[in-house]
């Protein structure tokens, strides 16, 4: 019996194979990305571009100013915006570990600002970080953003850091807020400092306009119901020369993740040196446990300008040990702050979110991450 002639291969599988091959030849889409290394893999985070936001008609016009201590960077206009007195100046630290939170925080500031084009961001990054990668990540997602990245030499503070109750608090960049007056140009007189684990749901210009009075260096929400003594060790309180530090002021706890700072007054009072002096004492005798916060309390507590509590609904990350879910404090909300161990992006990634993490998620610019084996 004669064999039937061979049949040609089905056409559809061949077409699908050809289509898959052509897809591989296409260039990858342009996205912003950062790379974080772990012991087993290298995780690349890609962020999508944020929408552009525009000023409302009644926004003040910005007068660009030239200043000799600012080097021109990408454009002359951006260079002169850095020194504008009408701009709202925002300072944040920037690193690959918290970049996902930083991107969400930036988006929230712009989205809820009545004058987003008047915002100027000052990012502080470790001098050992890949500044070019960080710059490209920010500019790809926010191509219209006016910003600068300032290198922070970890050696300025690494010798002064004492081990605290949580390793994340011991990162040298966590102390960069104490050096803003030295890092930012002299023409920047007032700045709003923001942590990376927060979002705003109100106009940052309102916070930036907080009156500091005749002599206060900074403003922040105070929490006088907190147990202030718990922020320092028994060795501190049992030493009369140390405990008298607060004798002539009503010292209350405040969170340093949201502050309005008069940089001119800071420079004039040499407050970086005063903070460093307390850190040097901490190296000789343990007087606190919580990283960068206690030196701020020692120098400023009882002498800061008040800010409404709605501007720092903090503690949403739980405590420093377990990071359990927490509820909002009573009252209105202008800023949500996931201070504590639990971060919303980490809990969402682990599919173990807290209820309030759903308020952070809409600001998340992360594309679907992928992992490359190292």
PDB file of N, CA and C in Angstrom, residues 190-194 206-213 215-223 253-263 265-266 296 300 303-308 311-312:
ATOM      1  N   UNK A 190      14.481  78.347  53.399  1.00  0.00           N
ATOM      2  CA  UNK A 190      13.488  77.564  54.129  1.00  0.00           C
ATOM      3  C   UNK A 190      13.183  76.319  53.321  1.00  0.00           C
ATOM      4  N   UNK A 191      13.026  75.206  54.015  1.00  0.00           N
ATOM      5  CA  UNK A 191      12.787  73.945  53.331  1.00  0.00           C
ATOM      6  C   UNK A 191      11.815  73.111  54.151  1.00  0.00           C
ATOM      7  N   UNK A 192      10.998  72.334  53.447  1.00  0.00           N
ATOM      8  CA  UNK A 192      10.158  71.326  54.088  1.00  0.00           C
ATOM      9  C   UNK A 192      10.870  69.991  53.944  1.00  0.00           C
ATOM     10  N   UNK A 193      11.236  69.397  55.070  1.00  0.00           N
ATOM     11  CA  UNK A 193      11.873  68.074  55.018  1.00  0.00           C
ATOM     12  C   UNK A 193      10.809  66.999  55.152  1.00  0.00           C
ATOM     13  N   UNK A 194      10.872  65.986  54.277  1.00  0.00           N
ATOM     14  CA  UNK A 194       9.920  64.884  54.286  1.00  0.00           C
ATOM     15  C   UNK A 194      10.656  63.553  54.241  1.00  0.00           C
ATOM     16  N   UNK A 206       0.717  75.013  52.150  1.00  0.00           N
ATOM     17  CA  UNK A 206       0.182  75.359  53.471  1.00  0.00           C
ATOM     18  C   UNK A 206       1.179  74.991  54.560  1.00  0.00           C
ATOM     19  N   UNK A 207       1.784  73.825  54.449  1.00  0.00           N
ATOM     20  CA  UNK A 207       2.783  73.399  55.431  1.00  0.00           C
ATOM     21  C   UNK A 207       4.023  74.273  55.352  1.00  0.00           C
ATOM     22  N   UNK A 208       4.466  74.579  54.139  1.00  0.00           N
ATOM     23  CA  UNK A 208       5.674  75.389  53.962  1.00  0.00           C
ATOM     24  C   UNK A 208       5.509  76.792  54.528  1.00  0.00           C
ATOM     25  N   UNK A 209       4.264  77.292  54.590  1.00  0.00           N
ATOM     26  CA  UNK A 209       4.010  78.650  55.072  1.00  0.00           C
ATOM     27  C   UNK A 209       3.845  78.713  56.591  1.00  0.00           C
ATOM     28  N   UNK A 210       4.122  77.628  57.291  1.00  0.00           N
ATOM     29  CA  UNK A 210       3.989  77.617  58.751  1.00  0.00           C
ATOM     30  C   UNK A 210       4.823  78.734  59.367  1.00  0.00           C
ATOM     31  N   UNK A 211       4.217  79.595  60.178  1.00  0.00           N
ATOM     32  CA  UNK A 211       5.012  80.662  60.815  1.00  0.00           C
ATOM     33  C   UNK A 211       5.961  80.099  61.870  1.00  0.00           C
ATOM     34  N   UNK A 212       7.184  80.555  61.830  1.00  0.00           N
ATOM     35  CA  UNK A 212       8.201  80.090  62.774  1.00  0.00           C
ATOM     36  C   UNK A 212       8.428  81.058  63.923  1.00  0.00           C
ATOM     37  N   UNK A 213       7.712  82.167  63.908  1.00  0.00           N
ATOM     38  CA  UNK A 213       7.874  83.107  65.002  1.00  0.00           C
ATOM     39  C   UNK A 213       9.206  83.832  64.942  1.00  0.00           C
ATOM     40  N   UNK A 215      12.011  83.382  66.582  1.00  0.00           N
ATOM     41  CA  UNK A 215      13.296  82.736  66.862  1.00  0.00           C
ATOM     42  C   UNK A 215      13.345  81.235  66.595  1.00  0.00           C
ATOM     43  N   UNK A 216      12.214  80.574  66.343  1.00  0.00           N
ATOM     44  CA  UNK A 216      12.235  79.118  66.165  1.00  0.00           C
ATOM     45  C   UNK A 216      12.982  78.743  64.892  1.00  0.00           C
ATOM     46  N   UNK A 217      13.735  77.675  64.972  1.00  0.00           N
ATOM     47  CA  UNK A 217      14.510  77.180  63.837  1.00  0.00           C
ATOM     48  C   UNK A 217      13.680  76.219  63.001  1.00  0.00           C
ATOM     49  N   UNK A 218      12.820  75.467  63.642  1.00  0.00           N
ATOM     50  CA  UNK A 218      12.014  74.509  62.902  1.00  0.00           C
ATOM     51  C   UNK A 218      10.622  74.419  63.493  1.00  0.00           C
ATOM     52  N   UNK A 219       9.722  73.865  62.687  1.00  0.00           N
ATOM     53  CA  UNK A 219       8.339  73.632  63.095  1.00  0.00           C
ATOM     54  C   UNK A 219       7.985  72.184  62.796  1.00  0.00           C
ATOM     55  N   UNK A 220       7.205  71.591  63.694  1.00  0.00           N
ATOM     56  CA  UNK A 220       6.754  70.213  63.522  1.00  0.00           C
ATOM     57  C   UNK A 220       5.600  69.968  64.478  1.00  0.00           C
ATOM     58  N   UNK A 221       4.746  68.992  64.191  1.00  0.00           N
ATOM     59  CA  UNK A 221       3.696  68.646  65.151  1.00  0.00           C
ATOM     60  C   UNK A 221       4.316  68.093  66.430  1.00  0.00           C
ATOM     61  N   UNK A 222       3.838  68.559  67.567  1.00  0.00           N
ATOM     62  CA  UNK A 222       4.313  68.086  68.870  1.00  0.00           C
ATOM     63  C   UNK A 222       3.277  67.153  69.490  1.00  0.00           C
ATOM     64  N   UNK A 223       3.764  66.202  70.273  1.00  0.00           N
ATOM     65  CA  UNK A 223       2.897  65.231  70.930  1.00  0.00           C
ATOM     66  C   UNK A 223       3.269  65.195  72.413  1.00  0.00           C
ATOM     67  N   UNK A 253       7.718  65.359  72.674  1.00  0.00           N
ATOM     68  CA  UNK A 253       8.164  64.559  71.532  1.00  0.00           C
ATOM     69  C   UNK A 253       7.660  65.162  70.224  1.00  0.00           C
ATOM     70  N   UNK A 254       8.504  65.146  69.201  1.00  0.00           N
ATOM     71  CA  UNK A 254       8.063  65.436  67.833  1.00  0.00           C
ATOM     72  C   UNK A 254       8.781  64.495  66.890  1.00  0.00           C
ATOM     73  N   UNK A 255       8.133  64.201  65.772  1.00  0.00           N
ATOM     74  CA  UNK A 255       8.677  63.286  64.784  1.00  0.00           C
ATOM     75  C   UNK A 255       9.460  64.079  63.748  1.00  0.00           C
ATOM     76  N   UNK A 256      10.702  63.658  63.481  1.00  0.00           N
ATOM     77  CA  UNK A 256      11.574  64.415  62.574  1.00  0.00           C
ATOM     78  C   UNK A 256      11.371  64.058  61.105  1.00  0.00           C
ATOM     79  N   UNK A 257      10.343  63.255  60.805  1.00  0.00           N
ATOM     80  CA  UNK A 257      10.079  62.905  59.409  1.00  0.00           C
ATOM     81  C   UNK A 257       9.331  63.967  58.641  1.00  0.00           C
ATOM     82  N   UNK A 258       8.780  64.953  59.355  1.00  0.00           N
ATOM     83  CA  UNK A 258       8.088  66.078  58.715  1.00  0.00           C
ATOM     84  C   UNK A 258       8.481  67.334  59.486  1.00  0.00           C
ATOM     85  N   UNK A 259       9.266  68.199  58.854  1.00  0.00           N
ATOM     86  CA  UNK A 259       9.726  69.418  59.517  1.00  0.00           C
ATOM     87  C   UNK A 259       9.791  70.572  58.529  1.00  0.00           C
ATOM     88  N   UNK A 260       9.476  71.757  59.003  1.00  0.00           N
ATOM     89  CA  UNK A 260       9.722  72.991  58.264  1.00  0.00           C
ATOM     90  C   UNK A 260      10.932  73.645  58.921  1.00  0.00           C
ATOM     91  N   UNK A 261      11.988  73.873  58.145  1.00  0.00           N
ATOM     92  CA  UNK A 261      13.257  74.314  58.716  1.00  0.00           C
ATOM     93  C   UNK A 261      13.679  75.648  58.117  1.00  0.00           C
ATOM     94  N   UNK A 262      14.025  76.593  58.985  1.00  0.00           N
ATOM     95  CA  UNK A 262      14.641  77.851  58.557  1.00  0.00           C
ATOM     96  C   UNK A 262      16.146  77.620  58.496  1.00  0.00           C
ATOM     97  N   UNK A 263      16.656  77.450  57.285  1.00  0.00           N
ATOM     98  CA  UNK A 263      18.069  77.112  57.120  1.00  0.00           C
ATOM     99  C   UNK A 263      18.993  78.272  57.483  1.00  0.00           C
ATOM    100  N   UNK A 265      18.496  80.412  59.985  1.00  0.00           N
ATOM    101  CA  UNK A 265      18.629  80.362  61.444  1.00  0.00           C
ATOM    102  C   UNK A 265      19.453  79.147  61.877  1.00  0.00           C
ATOM    103  N   UNK A 266      19.280  78.048  61.175  1.00  0.00           N
ATOM    104  CA  UNK A 266      20.058  76.847  61.496  1.00  0.00           C
ATOM    105  C   UNK A 266      21.550  77.135  61.319  1.00  0.00           C
ATOM    106  N   UNK A 296      17.876  65.454  67.991  1.00  0.00           N
ATOM    107  CA  UNK A 296      16.960  66.547  67.645  1.00  0.00           C
ATOM    108  C   UNK A 296      16.142  66.967  68.865  1.00  0.00           C
ATOM    109  N   UNK A 300      16.214  70.678  70.237  1.00  0.00           N
ATOM    110  CA  UNK A 300      15.078  71.519  69.839  1.00  0.00           C
ATOM    111  C   UNK A 300      13.814  71.344  70.677  1.00  0.00           C
ATOM    112  N   UNK A 303      11.330  74.100  71.990  1.00  0.00           N
ATOM    113  CA  UNK A 303      11.655  75.376  71.335  1.00  0.00           C
ATOM    114  C   UNK A 303      11.250  75.403  69.873  1.00  0.00           C
ATOM    115  N   UNK A 304      10.311  74.551  69.477  1.00  0.00           N
ATOM    116  CA  UNK A 304       9.906  74.524  68.072  1.00  0.00           C
ATOM    117  C   UNK A 304       8.555  75.197  67.902  1.00  0.00           C
ATOM    118  N   UNK A 305       8.287  75.631  66.674  1.00  0.00           N
ATOM    119  CA  UNK A 305       6.987  76.220  66.359  1.00  0.00           C
ATOM    120  C   UNK A 305       5.977  75.098  66.138  1.00  0.00           C
ATOM    121  N   UNK A 306       4.738  75.284  66.578  1.00  0.00           N
ATOM    122  CA  UNK A 306       3.747  74.205  66.471  1.00  0.00           C
ATOM    123  C   UNK A 306       3.201  74.047  65.056  1.00  0.00           C
ATOM    124  N   UNK A 307       2.831  72.823  64.738  1.00  0.00           N
ATOM    125  CA  UNK A 307       2.166  72.478  63.485  1.00  0.00           C
ATOM    126  C   UNK A 307       0.991  71.576  63.847  1.00  0.00           C
ATOM    127  N   UNK A 308      -0.132  71.750  63.155  1.00  0.00           N
ATOM    128  CA  UNK A 308      -1.290  70.909  63.431  1.00  0.00           C
ATOM    129  C   UNK A 308      -0.958  69.433  63.214  1.00  0.00           C
ATOM    130  N   UNK A 311      -0.774  67.240  59.919  1.00  0.00           N
ATOM    131  CA  UNK A 311       0.356  67.251  58.998  1.00  0.00           C
ATOM    132  C   UNK A 311       1.369  66.147  59.286  1.00  0.00           C
ATOM    133  N   UNK A 312       1.071  65.284  60.251  1.00  0.00           N
ATOM    134  CA  UNK A 312       1.921  64.094  60.435  1.00  0.00           C
ATOM    135  C   UNK A 312       1.145  63.025  61.188  1.00  0.00           C
TER     136      UNK A 312
END
